[in-house]
PDB file of C-alpha atoms and ligand atoms in Angstrom:
ATOM      1  CA  MET L  88      34.047 -19.990 115.047  1.00 88.00           C
ATOM      2  CA  ILE L  89      36.061 -23.067 116.534  1.00 92.00           C
ATOM      3  CA  SER L  90      36.797 -24.112 113.159  1.00 93.00           C
ATOM      4  CA  LYS L  91      38.095 -20.909 112.194  1.00 93.00           C
ATOM      5  CA  ILE L  92      40.393 -20.698 115.238  1.00 94.00           C
ATOM      6  CA  LEU L  93      41.650 -24.101 114.661  1.00 94.00           C
ATOM      7  CA  GLN L  94      42.617 -22.987 110.959  1.00 92.00           C
ATOM      8  CA  ILE L  95      44.455 -19.939 112.326  1.00 93.00           C
ATOM      9  CA  LEU L  96      46.462 -22.186 114.849  1.00 93.00           C
ATOM     10  CA  ARG L  97      47.120 -24.730 112.211  1.00 92.00           C
ATOM     11  CA  SER L  98      48.361 -22.283 109.551  1.00 88.00           C
ATOM     12  CA  GLU L  99      51.369 -21.176 111.916  1.00 79.00           C
ATOM     13  CA  GLU L 100      54.014 -23.189 113.018  1.00 79.00           C
ATOM     14  CA  GLY L 101      54.479 -21.370 116.294  1.00 82.00           C
ATOM     15  CA  PRO L 102      52.507 -19.224 118.638  1.00 92.00           C
ATOM     16  CA  VAL L 103      49.572 -17.167 117.120  1.00 93.00           C
ATOM     17  CA  SER L 104      49.078 -13.845 119.108  1.00 92.00           C
ATOM     18  CA  LYS L 105      45.985 -12.876 121.070  1.00 89.00           C
ATOM     19  CA  MET L 106      45.560  -9.645 118.778  1.00 90.00           C
ATOM     20  CA  THR L 107      45.894 -11.650 115.655  1.00 92.00           C
ATOM     21  CA  LEU L 108      42.947 -13.951 116.778  1.00 91.00           C
ATOM     22  CA  ILE L 109      40.897 -10.842 117.902  1.00 91.00           C
ATOM     23  CA  HIS L 110      41.408  -9.271 114.852  1.00 91.00           C
ATOM     24  CA  GLU L 111      40.919 -12.357 112.422  1.00 91.00           C
ATOM     25  CA  LEU L 112      38.038 -13.632 114.213  1.00 90.00           C
ATOM     26  CA  ARG L 113      36.594 -10.064 114.984  1.00 90.00           C
ATOM     27  CA  ILE L 114      35.468 -11.132 118.808  1.00 87.00           C
ATOM     28  CA  GLU L 115      35.863  -9.648 122.065  1.00 85.00           C
ATOM     29  CA  GLU L 116      39.094 -10.572 124.038  1.00 81.00           C
ATOM     30  CA  ASN L 117      36.907 -12.108 126.975  1.00 83.00           C
ATOM     31  CA  THR L 118      35.324 -14.624 124.721  1.00 87.00           C
ATOM     32  CA  ILE L 119      38.581 -16.242 123.483  1.00 87.00           C
ATOM     33  CA  GLY L 120      39.138 -17.784 126.411  1.00 88.00           C
ATOM     34  CA  GLN L 121      35.754 -19.841 126.304  1.00 91.00           C
ATOM     35  CA  TYR L 122      36.384 -21.410 122.955  1.00 92.00           C
ATOM     36  CA  PHE L 123      39.951 -22.340 124.297  1.00 90.00           C
ATOM     37  CA  GLN L 124      38.568 -23.866 127.279  1.00 92.00           C
ATOM     38  CA  THR L 125      35.946 -25.696 124.759  1.00 93.00           C
ATOM     39  CA  LEU L 126      39.095 -27.045 122.829  1.00 95.00           C
ATOM     40  CA  GLN L 127      41.007 -28.146 125.952  1.00 95.00           C
ATOM     41  CA  ASP L 128      37.977 -30.012 127.317  1.00 95.00           C
ATOM     42  CA  LYS L 129      37.539 -31.987 123.962  1.00 95.00           C
ATOM     43  CA  GLY L 130      41.271 -33.020 124.203  1.00 96.00           C
ATOM     44  CA  TYR L 131      43.186 -30.400 122.293  1.00 96.00           C
ATOM     45  CA  ASN L 132      46.268 -29.288 123.909  1.00 96.00           C
ATOM     46  CA  ILE L 133      46.892 -25.488 123.552  1.00 93.00           C
ATOM     47  CA  SER L 134      49.804 -23.905 125.372  1.00 92.00           C
ATOM     48  CA  HIS L 135      49.351 -20.196 126.042  1.00 90.00           C
ATOM     49  CA  THR L 136      51.215 -17.199 127.710  1.00 91.00           C
ATOM     50  CA  GLN L 137      49.467 -14.087 128.239  1.00 87.00           C
ATOM     51  CA  ASN L 138      49.635 -12.882 124.742  1.00 89.00           C
ATOM     52  CA  GLU L 139      49.995 -15.597 122.801  1.00 92.00           C
ATOM     53  CA  TYR L 140      48.470 -19.238 121.992  1.00 91.00           C
ATOM     54  CA  THR L 141      49.956 -22.702 120.428  1.00 93.00           C
ATOM     55  CA  LEU L 142      48.275 -25.464 119.393  1.00 94.00           C
ATOM     56  CA  VAL L 143      50.502 -28.328 120.485  1.00 94.00           C
ATOM     57  CA  HIS L 144      48.654 -31.375 119.713  1.00 93.00           C
ATOM     58  CA  SER L 145      45.077 -32.344 118.185  1.00 94.00           C
ATOM     59  CA  PRO L 146      43.594 -35.584 119.110  1.00 95.00           C
ATOM     60  CA  ASP L 147      42.378 -37.983 116.337  1.00 95.00           C
ATOM     61  CA  ALA L 148      38.934 -36.087 116.748  1.00 96.00           C
ATOM     62  CA  LEU L 149      35.887 -36.180 114.150  1.00 98.00           C
ATOM     63  CA  PHE L 150      33.918 -33.078 115.670  1.00 97.00           C
ATOM     64  CA  PRO L 151      31.853 -30.710 112.987  1.00 97.00           C
ATOM     65  CA  TRP L 152      34.718 -28.100 113.581  1.00 96.00           C
ATOM     66  CA  GLU L 153      37.144 -30.444 111.921  1.00 96.00           C
ATOM     67  CA  PHE L 154      35.411 -29.958 108.485  1.00 96.00           C
ATOM     68  CA  PRO L 155      35.550 -26.295 107.641  1.00 92.00           C
ATOM     69  CA  GLY L 156      32.938 -25.429 104.859  1.00 93.00           C
ATOM     70  CA  ARG L 157      30.949 -28.239 106.130  1.00 97.00           C
ATOM     71  CA  VAL L 158      30.146 -27.887 109.856  1.00 96.00           C
ATOM     72  CA  SER L 159      26.531 -27.624 109.867  1.00 97.00           C
ATOM     73  CA  LYS L 160      26.171 -30.649 107.649  1.00 98.00           C
ATOM     74  CA  ILE L 161      28.336 -33.011 109.999  1.00 98.00           C
ATOM     75  CA  HIS L 162      26.496 -35.048 112.677  1.00 98.00           C
ATOM     76  CA  TYR L 163      29.136 -36.307 115.022  1.00 98.00           C
ATOM     77  CA  PHE L 164      28.205 -38.972 117.749  1.00 98.00           C
ATOM     78  CA  LYS L 165      30.325 -40.569 120.499  1.00 97.00           C
ATOM     79  CA  GLU L 166      28.330 -43.780 119.678  1.00 98.00           C
ATOM     80  CA  LEU L 167      25.582 -44.884 117.830  1.00 98.00           C
ATOM     81  CA  PRO L 168      24.027 -48.176 117.212  1.00 98.00           C
ATOM     82  CA  SER L 169      24.606 -47.519 113.610  1.00 98.00           C
ATOM     83  CA  THR L 170      25.181 -44.439 111.550  1.00 98.00           C
ATOM     84  CA  MET L 171      22.860 -45.874 108.775  1.00 98.00           C
ATOM     85  CA  ASP L 172      19.516 -45.584 111.068  1.00 98.00           C
ATOM     86  CA  ALA L 173      20.501 -42.073 112.103  1.00 98.00           C
ATOM     87  CA  ALA L 174      21.401 -40.950 108.607  1.00 98.00           C
ATOM     88  CA  ARG L 175      18.094 -42.353 107.534  1.00 98.00           C
ATOM     89  CA  ASP L 176      16.054 -40.584 110.109  1.00 98.00           C
ATOM     90  CA  LEU L 177      17.835 -37.301 108.945  1.00 98.00           C
ATOM     91  CA  ALA L 178      16.956 -37.965 105.200  1.00 98.00           C
ATOM     92  CA  HIS L 179      13.383 -38.585 106.146  1.00 98.00           C
ATOM     93  CA  LYS L 180      13.244 -35.290 107.752  1.00 98.00           C
ATOM     94  CA  GLY L 181      14.692 -33.421 104.653  1.00 98.00           C
ATOM     95  CA  CYS L 182      18.138 -33.061 105.557  1.00 98.00           C
ATOM     96  CA  PRO L 183      20.471 -31.789 102.727  1.00 98.00           C
ATOM     97  CA  SER L 184      22.726 -33.675 100.305  1.00 98.00           C
ATOM     98  CA  PHE L 185      26.141 -34.230 101.639  1.00 98.00           C
ATOM     99  CA  THR L 186      24.964 -34.394 105.165  1.00 98.00           C
ATOM    100  CA  VAL L 187      27.377 -36.724 106.907  1.00 98.00           C
ATOM    101  CA  VAL L 188      26.495 -38.849 110.161  1.00 98.00           C
ATOM    102  CA  ILE L 189      29.831 -40.013 112.016  1.00 98.00           C
ATOM    103  CA  ALA L 190      30.138 -42.433 115.263  1.00 98.00           C
ATOM    104  CA  ASP L 191      33.356 -42.975 116.843  1.00 98.00           C
ATOM    105  CA  SER L 192      31.915 -46.490 117.764  1.00 98.00           C
ATOM    106  CA  GLN L 193      28.885 -48.462 116.876  1.00 98.00           C
ATOM    107  CA  SER L 194      26.969 -50.907 118.803  1.00 98.00           C
ATOM    108  CA  LYS L 195      24.984 -52.446 115.831  1.00 98.00           C
ATOM    109  CA  GLY L 196      27.602 -51.635 112.999  1.00 98.00           C
ATOM    110  CA  ARG L 197      25.684 -53.587 109.807  1.00 97.00           C
ATOM    111  CA  GLY L 198      27.835 -55.206 106.944  1.00 96.00           C
ATOM    112  CA  ARG L 199      26.325 -56.090 103.489  1.00 92.00           C
ATOM    113  CA  LEU L 200      24.433 -59.303 103.436  1.00 87.00           C
ATOM    114  CA  GLN L 201      23.032 -59.158 107.012  1.00 87.00           C
ATOM    115  CA  ARG L 202      26.462 -59.257 108.466  1.00 91.00           C
ATOM    116  CA  VAL L 203      27.880 -57.315 111.374  1.00 95.00           C
ATOM    117  CA  TRP L 204      30.383 -54.606 111.203  1.00 97.00           C
ATOM    118  CA  GLN L 205      32.792 -54.547 114.042  1.00 96.00           C
ATOM    119  CA  SER L 206      32.954 -50.899 114.874  1.00 98.00           C
ATOM    120  CA  THR L 207      35.333 -50.132 117.932  1.00 98.00           C
ATOM    121  CA  GLN L 208      37.090 -46.641 118.793  1.00 97.00           C
ATOM    122  CA  GLY L 209      39.790 -45.924 116.312  1.00 98.00           C
ATOM    123  CA  GLY L 210      37.802 -46.955 113.100  1.00 98.00           C
ATOM    124  CA  LEU L 211      36.099 -44.463 110.917  1.00 98.00           C
ATOM    125  CA  TYR L 212      32.393 -44.997 110.482  1.00 98.00           C
ATOM    126  CA  PHE L 213      30.324 -42.799 108.612  1.00 98.00           C
ATOM    127  CA  THR L 214      27.167 -42.559 106.425  1.00 98.00           C
ATOM    128  CA  LEU L 215      26.749 -40.023 103.635  1.00 98.00           C
ATOM    129  CA  VAL L 216      23.300 -38.698 102.473  1.00 98.00           C
ATOM    130  CA  LEU L 217      23.197 -38.092  98.988  1.00 98.00           C
ATOM    131  CA  ARG L 218      20.424 -36.508  96.885  1.00 97.00           C
ATOM    132  CA  PRO L 219      21.426 -36.867  93.073  1.00 94.00           C
ATOM    133  CA  ASP L 220      19.199 -35.848  90.503  1.00 92.00           C
ATOM    134  CA  ILE L 221      19.476 -39.123  88.689  1.00 91.00           C
ATOM    135  CA  PRO L 222      16.918 -42.176  87.790  1.00 92.00           C
ATOM    136  CA  PRO L 223      16.932 -44.926  90.504  1.00 95.00           C
ATOM    137  CA  ALA L 224      18.518 -47.378  87.880  1.00 93.00           C
ATOM    138  CA  MET L 225      21.611 -45.377  87.786  1.00 93.00           C
ATOM    139  CA  SER L 226      22.245 -45.345  91.638  1.00 94.00           C
ATOM    140  CA  PHE L 227      24.529 -48.205  91.383  1.00 95.00           C
ATOM    141  CA  LYS L 228      27.066 -45.809  89.735  1.00 96.00           C
ATOM    142  CA  VAL L 229      27.096 -43.543  92.688  1.00 97.00           C
ATOM    143  CA  ASN L 230      28.310 -46.624  94.672  1.00 97.00           C
ATOM    144  CA  PHE L 231      31.198 -47.445  92.171  1.00 97.00           C
ATOM    145  CA  ALA L 232      32.149 -43.418  92.086  1.00 97.00           C
ATOM    146  CA  ALA L 233      32.387 -43.758  95.924  1.00 98.00           C
ATOM    147  CA  SER L 234      34.520 -46.829  96.048  1.00 98.00           C
ATOM    148  CA  LEU L 235      36.519 -45.554  93.101  1.00 97.00           C
ATOM    149  CA  THR L 236      37.207 -42.135  95.071  1.00 97.00           C
ATOM    150  CA  LEU L 237      38.165 -43.879  98.542  1.00 98.00           C
ATOM    151  CA  VAL L 238      40.402 -46.055  96.748  1.00 98.00           C
ATOM    152  CA  LYS L 239      42.291 -43.233  95.160  1.00 98.00           C
ATOM    153  CA  VAL L 240      42.294 -41.008  98.137  1.00 98.00           C
ATOM    154  CA  LEU L 241      43.762 -43.780 100.361  1.00 98.00           C
ATOM    155  CA  ASN L 242      46.568 -44.739  97.501  1.00 98.00           C
ATOM    156  CA  THR L 243      47.296 -40.909  97.441  1.00 98.00           C
ATOM    157  CA  MET L 244      47.330 -40.055 100.830  1.00 98.00           C
ATOM    158  CA  TYR L 245      49.502 -42.802 102.135  1.00 98.00           C
ATOM    159  CA  ALA L 246      51.174 -44.345  99.188  1.00 98.00           C
ATOM    160  CA  ILE L 247      49.808 -47.870  99.505  1.00 98.00           C
ATOM    161  CA  ASN L 248      48.482 -50.302  97.007  1.00 97.00           C
ATOM    162  CA  ALA L 249      44.872 -50.634  97.689  1.00 98.00           C
ATOM    163  CA  ARG L 250      42.573 -52.143  95.174  1.00 98.00           C
ATOM    164  CA  VAL L 251      38.807 -52.537  94.777  1.00 98.00           C
ATOM    165  CA  LYS L 252      37.034 -56.049  95.133  1.00 97.00           C
ATOM    166  CA  TRP L 253      33.859 -56.176  93.384  1.00 97.00           C
ATOM    167  CA  PRO L 254      31.557 -54.542  94.162  1.00 95.00           C
ATOM    168  CA  ASN L 255      32.883 -52.024  96.630  1.00 96.00           C
ATOM    169  CA  ASP L 256      35.572 -53.583  99.219  1.00 97.00           C
ATOM    170  CA  ILE L 257      38.598 -51.906  99.573  1.00 98.00           C
ATOM    171  CA  LEU L 258      41.622 -54.564 100.114  1.00 98.00           C
ATOM    172  CA  VAL L 259      45.352 -54.017 100.802  1.00 98.00           C
ATOM    173  CA  ASP L 260      47.389 -57.349 100.044  1.00 97.00           C
ATOM    174  CA  GLU L 261      43.983 -58.966 100.041  1.00 96.00           C
ATOM    175  CA  LEU L 262      42.891 -58.036 103.057  1.00 98.00           C
ATOM    176  CA  LYS L 263      40.076 -55.912 103.821  1.00 98.00           C
ATOM    177  CA  LEU L 264      40.432 -52.353 104.772  1.00 98.00           C
ATOM    178  CA  SER L 265      37.119 -50.870 104.047  1.00 98.00           C
ATOM    179  CA  GLY L 266      33.435 -52.051 103.492  1.00 98.00           C
ATOM    180  CA  MET L 267      30.623 -50.092 102.014  1.00 98.00           C
ATOM    181  CA  LEU L 268      26.654 -50.314 102.288  1.00 97.00           C
ATOM    182  CA  SER L 269      24.186 -48.385 100.575  1.00 97.00           C
ATOM    183  CA  GLU L 270      20.448 -47.612 101.012  1.00 97.00           C
ATOM    184  CA  MET L 271      18.395 -46.073  98.615  1.00 97.00           C
ATOM    185  CA  GLU L 272      14.581 -44.743  98.514  1.00 97.00           C
ATOM    186  CA  VAL L 273      12.601 -43.679  95.677  1.00 96.00           C
ATOM    187  CA  GLU L 274       9.596 -41.608  95.447  1.00 92.00           C
ATOM    188  CA  GLU L 275       7.861 -41.273  92.468  1.00 89.00           C
ATOM    189  CA  GLU L 276      10.452 -42.861  90.423  1.00 90.00           C
ATOM    190  CA  LYS L 277      13.117 -40.423  91.629  1.00 93.00           C
ATOM    191  CA  VAL L 278      15.695 -41.110  93.988  1.00 96.00           C
ATOM    192  CA  SER L 279      14.981 -39.334  97.273  1.00 97.00           C
ATOM    193  CA  PHE L 280      18.145 -40.436  98.881  1.00 98.00           C
ATOM    194  CA  ILE L 281      20.996 -42.590  98.743  1.00 98.00           C
ATOM    195  CA  ASN L 282      22.872 -43.294 101.838  1.00 98.00           C
ATOM    196  CA  ILE L 283      26.475 -44.456 101.744  1.00 98.00           C
ATOM    197  CA  GLY L 284      27.820 -46.036 104.724  1.00 98.00           C
ATOM    198  CA  ILE L 285      31.503 -46.607 104.985  1.00 98.00           C
ATOM    199  CA  GLY L 286      33.692 -48.396 107.312  1.00 98.00           C
ATOM    200  CA  ILE L 287      37.565 -47.938 107.461  1.00 98.00           C
ATOM    201  CA  ASN L 288      39.850 -49.930 109.769  1.00 98.00           C
ATOM    202  CA  VAL L 289      42.036 -47.061 110.276  1.00 98.00           C
ATOM    203  CA  ASN L 290      43.511 -47.421 114.249  1.00 98.00           C
ATOM    204  CA  ASN L 291      41.347 -50.145 115.183  1.00 98.00           C
ATOM    205  CA  ASP L 292      42.493 -53.722 114.816  1.00 98.00           C
ATOM    206  CA  PRO L 293      39.584 -56.064 113.792  1.00 97.00           C
ATOM    207  CA  THR L 294      42.033 -59.030 112.765  1.00 97.00           C
ATOM    208  CA  GLN L 295      41.140 -61.013 116.112  1.00 95.00           C
ATOM    209  CA  LYS L 296      37.862 -61.531 115.031  1.00 94.00           C
ATOM    210  CA  GLU L 297      38.310 -60.906 111.246  1.00 95.00           C
ATOM    211  CA  PRO L 298      41.631 -62.627 110.066  1.00 95.00           C
ATOM    212  CA  GLN L 299      40.844 -61.519 106.437  1.00 96.00           C
ATOM    213  CA  ALA L 300      40.917 -57.861 107.523  1.00 98.00           C
ATOM    214  CA  THR L 301      43.659 -55.147 107.922  1.00 98.00           C
ATOM    215  CA  PHE L 302      44.121 -51.664 109.331  1.00 98.00           C
ATOM    216  CA  LEU L 303      46.118 -48.666 108.169  1.00 98.00           C
ATOM    217  CA  LYS L 304      48.094 -48.244 111.324  1.00 98.00           C
ATOM    218  CA  LYS L 305      49.425 -51.597 110.852  1.00 98.00           C
ATOM    219  CA  ILE L 306      50.019 -51.094 107.228  1.00 98.00           C
ATOM    220  CA  LEU L 307      51.853 -47.612 107.674  1.00 98.00           C
ATOM    221  CA  GLY L 308      53.200 -48.435 111.330  1.00 98.00           C
ATOM    222  CA  GLN L 309      51.852 -45.290 112.625  1.00 97.00           C
ATOM    223  CA  GLU L 310      48.706 -43.839 114.175  1.00 96.00           C
ATOM    224  CA  ILE L 311      46.296 -41.889 111.254  1.00 97.00           C
ATOM    225  CA  GLN L 312      43.913 -38.862 111.596  1.00 96.00           C
ATOM    226  CA  ARG L 313      40.741 -40.146 110.626  1.00 98.00           C
ATOM    227  CA  ARG L 314      39.592 -36.639 109.860  1.00 97.00           C
ATOM    228  CA  GLU L 315      42.190 -35.992 106.785  1.00 97.00           C
ATOM    229  CA  ILE L 316      40.591 -39.384 105.272  1.00 98.00           C
ATOM    230  CA  LEU L 317      37.185 -38.357 105.745  1.00 98.00           C
ATOM    231  CA  SER L 318      38.134 -34.355 104.774  1.00 98.00           C
ATOM    232  CA  ARG L 319      39.749 -35.634 101.629  1.00 98.00           C
ATOM    233  CA  PHE L 320      37.190 -38.178 100.760  1.00 98.00           C
ATOM    234  CA  LEU L 321      34.017 -35.841 100.965  1.00 98.00           C
ATOM    235  CA  ASP L 322      36.001 -33.083  98.959  1.00 97.00           C
ATOM    236  CA  ASP L 323      36.998 -35.456  96.256  1.00 97.00           C
ATOM    237  CA  PHE L 324      33.394 -37.206  96.035  1.00 97.00           C
ATOM    238  CA  GLN L 325      31.767 -34.209  95.889  1.00 96.00           C
ATOM    239  CA  GLU L 326      34.038 -32.908  93.040  1.00 94.00           C
ATOM    240  CA  ARG L 327      33.356 -36.101  91.165  1.00 94.00           C
ATOM    241  CA  LEU L 328      29.533 -35.885  91.579  1.00 94.00           C
ATOM    242  CA  GLU L 329      29.363 -32.146  90.759  1.00 91.00           C
ATOM    243  CA  HIS L 330      30.951 -32.710  87.789  1.00 86.00           C
ATOM    244  CA  GLN L 331      28.670 -35.640  86.727  1.00 70.00           C
ATOM    245  CA  ASP L 332      31.651 -37.638  86.171  1.00 71.00           C
ATOM    246  CA  LEU L 333      29.689 -41.058  86.307  1.00 87.00           C
ATOM    247  CA  GLU L 334      29.358 -41.857  82.476  1.00 84.00           C
ATOM    248  CA  ASN L 335      32.427 -43.849  82.512  1.00 90.00           C
ATOM    249  CA  ILE L 336      32.666 -44.595  85.993  1.00 95.00           C
ATOM    250  CA  ILE L 337      32.756 -48.541  85.495  1.00 96.00           C
ATOM    251  CA  SER L 338      35.768 -48.075  83.145  1.00 95.00           C
ATOM    252  CA  GLN L 339      37.618 -46.000  85.547  1.00 95.00           C
ATOM    253  CA  TRP L 340      36.419 -48.064  88.455  1.00 97.00           C
ATOM    254  CA  LYS L 341      38.026 -51.266  86.530  1.00 97.00           C
ATOM    255  CA  LYS L 342      41.442 -49.627  86.512  1.00 97.00           C
ATOM    256  CA  HIS L 343      41.436 -49.810  90.238  1.00 98.00           C
ATOM    257  CA  THR L 344      39.825 -53.365  90.785  1.00 98.00           C
ATOM    258  CA  ILE L 345      41.535 -56.586  91.812  1.00 97.00           C
ATOM    259  CA  THR L 346      38.595 -58.973  90.687  1.00 97.00           C
ATOM    260  CA  LEU L 347      38.939 -59.268  87.207  1.00 97.00           C
ATOM    261  CA  ASN L 348      40.856 -62.092  85.349  1.00 96.00           C
ATOM    262  CA  ARG L 349      40.987 -64.303  88.124  1.00 96.00           C
ATOM    263  CA  HIS L 350      38.760 -67.427  89.484  1.00 96.00           C
ATOM    264  CA  VAL L 351      36.263 -66.271  92.078  1.00 96.00           C
ATOM    265  CA  LYS L 352      33.425 -67.545  93.947  1.00 95.00           C
ATOM    266  CA  ILE L 353      30.347 -65.554  94.479  1.00 94.00           C
ATOM    267  CA  VAL L 354      27.813 -66.048  97.098  1.00 92.00           C
ATOM    268  CA  THR L 355      24.455 -64.642  97.372  1.00 86.00           C
ATOM    269  CA  THR L 356      21.734 -65.153 100.075  1.00 82.00           C
ATOM    270  CA  SER L 357      20.327 -67.867  97.847  1.00 86.00           C
ATOM    271  CA  LYS L 358      23.033 -68.950  95.137  1.00 89.00           C
ATOM    272  CA  GLN L 359      26.471 -69.731  94.738  1.00 92.00           C
ATOM    273  CA  PHE L 360      28.544 -69.371  91.566  1.00 91.00           C
ATOM    274  CA  GLU L 361      32.345 -70.246  90.598  1.00 93.00           C
ATOM    275  CA  GLY L 362      33.837 -69.130  87.465  1.00 95.00           C
ATOM    276  CA  TYR L 363      36.445 -67.054  85.621  1.00 96.00           C
ATOM    277  CA  ALA L 364      35.818 -63.131  86.462  1.00 97.00           C
ATOM    278  CA  LYS L 365      35.742 -61.741  82.863  1.00 97.00           C
ATOM    279  CA  ASP L 366      34.392 -58.254  83.062  1.00 97.00           C
ATOM    280  CA  VAL L 367      32.035 -55.895  85.006  1.00 97.00           C
ATOM    281  CA  ASP L 368      29.551 -54.618  82.353  1.00 96.00           C
ATOM    282  CA  GLU L 369      28.187 -51.134  82.201  1.00 93.00           C
ATOM    283  CA  ASN L 370      25.216 -51.963  84.673  1.00 93.00           C
ATOM    284  CA  GLY L 371      27.997 -52.757  87.394  1.00 96.00           C
ATOM    285  CA  ALA L 372      27.284 -56.586  86.968  1.00 96.00           C
ATOM    286  CA  LEU L 373      30.108 -59.178  86.968  1.00 97.00           C
ATOM    287  CA  ILE L 374      30.354 -61.241  84.324  1.00 97.00           C
ATOM    288  CA  LEU L 375      31.697 -64.802  85.007  1.00 96.00           C
ATOM    289  CA  GLU L 376      32.484 -67.609  82.831  1.00 96.00           C
ATOM    290  CA  LEU L 377      31.271 -70.666  84.452  1.00 93.00           C
ATOM    291  CA  THR L 378      33.545 -73.870  84.063  1.00 88.00           C
ATOM    292  CA  ASP L 379      30.862 -75.331  81.802  1.00 90.00           C
ATOM    293  CA  GLY L 380      31.504 -72.245  79.485  1.00 92.00           C
ATOM    294  CA  SER L 381      28.479 -70.636  79.965  1.00 95.00           C
ATOM    295  CA  VAL L 382      28.402 -66.950  80.885  1.00 96.00           C
ATOM    296  CA  GLN L 383      26.548 -65.767  84.048  1.00 94.00           C
ATOM    297  CA  LYS L 384      25.851 -62.285  85.043  1.00 94.00           C
ATOM    298  CA  VAL L 385      25.765 -61.374  88.695  1.00 93.00           C
ATOM    299  CA  VAL L 386      24.476 -58.096  90.043  1.00 92.00           C
ATOM    300  CA  TYR L 387      24.799 -58.498  93.727  1.00 89.00           C
ATOM    301  CA  GLY L 388      26.844 -61.027  96.196  1.00 91.00           C
ATOM    302  CA  ASP L 389      29.790 -61.796  98.195  1.00 91.00           C
ATOM    303  CA  CYS L 390      33.045 -61.988  95.994  1.00 94.00           C
ATOM    304  CA  PHE L 391      35.690 -64.410  97.169  1.00 94.00           C
ATOM    305  CA  HIS L 392      38.935 -64.261  95.555  1.00 90.00           C
TER     306      HIS L 392
HETATM  307  C1  BTN H 683      30.501 -54.436 104.425  1.00 51.72           C
HETATM  308  O1  BTN H 683      31.590 -54.363 103.795  1.00 51.72           O
HETATM  309  O2  BTN H 683      29.796 -55.403 104.624  1.00 51.72           O
HETATM  310  C2  BTN H 683      29.988 -53.014 104.317  1.00 51.72           C
HETATM  311  C3  BTN H 683      30.325 -52.290 105.666  1.00 51.72           C
HETATM  312  C4  BTN H 683      30.019 -51.150 105.944  1.00 51.72           C
HETATM  313  C5  BTN H 683      30.151 -50.635 107.433  1.00 51.72           C
HETATM  314  C6  BTN H 683      29.570 -48.959 107.571  1.00 51.72           C
HETATM  315  S1  BTN H 683      30.342 -48.586 109.160  1.00 51.72           S
HETATM  316  C7  BTN H 683      29.089 -47.228 108.784  1.00 51.72           C
HETATM  317  C8  BTN H 683      28.035 -47.660 108.288  1.00 51.72           C
HETATM  318  N1  BTN H 683      27.281 -47.986 109.501  1.00 51.72           N
HETATM  319  C9  BTN H 683      27.055 -49.149 109.533  1.00 51.72           C
HETATM  320  O3  BTN H 683      26.331 -49.704 110.226  1.00 51.72           O
HETATM  321  N2  BTN H 683      27.351 -49.766 108.390  1.00 51.72           N
HETATM  322  C10 BTN H 683      28.291 -49.086 107.540  1.00 51.72           C
END
């Protein structure tokens, strides 16, 4: 209901009459006040006269009602240790594909390769539960599809020049804007779920602790509504997956990467390689030409440009 109320208020520049709301929402006049009270309590500024309501300001909020059509699949928390854990619990309990766990902040945000992901207020932190009907060996394509979708969404929405660093980091001017972590469980050789956790530095400034990071507010010089990023990302990603556009995902991803044709260093938990990044193969592996001329395939690791 609140989702619908916001939709109506946002579709008008000016005030909306009480009669319009009653008519469109098919509710009793005396229940309208309760919904507006809930919105006011959550930080929405709604001015009203006896017969009209105007939405003056919406907070940068990620409440389920901000995602019309997805409300029942959005699990929003003010704070969590990590959205990855909450999403895994939901996945084990059988939640549907495209369930999203969001937290305004995380006390134990996790990064790849056992790193910490700083998760203070103002950033966008979420984990998406997916149940694609694909063999486990294809799961890497879903991750590449996610980073491809996100980089395109950010570039389209904000006219920036974001690029993907292998495998799934998003950089602007070589500084990290977003990172991605994924977890998968397999049952009887079928993917049971793939959980994709994404952290985007939006209005939070992580640069004190992470000098190699950046954030959207700094790049654009203004605060950004996190819900518009998440909403567009979910729509575009769902569209991509539903149309099984995974076949040529690597070739599409390569058009947006900044990792190829340059000297890189790859650090894994046990090894380190340095070489010229020649290509990313159909399995998502980075093909390196080492200084002695030999070729090395790397399937996971941290990449330094
Ligand atoms: C990385 O670049 O190392 C990956 C960072 C992934 C961070 C996101 S924030 C939402 C989700 N919850 C976590 O604890 N981590 C991921």
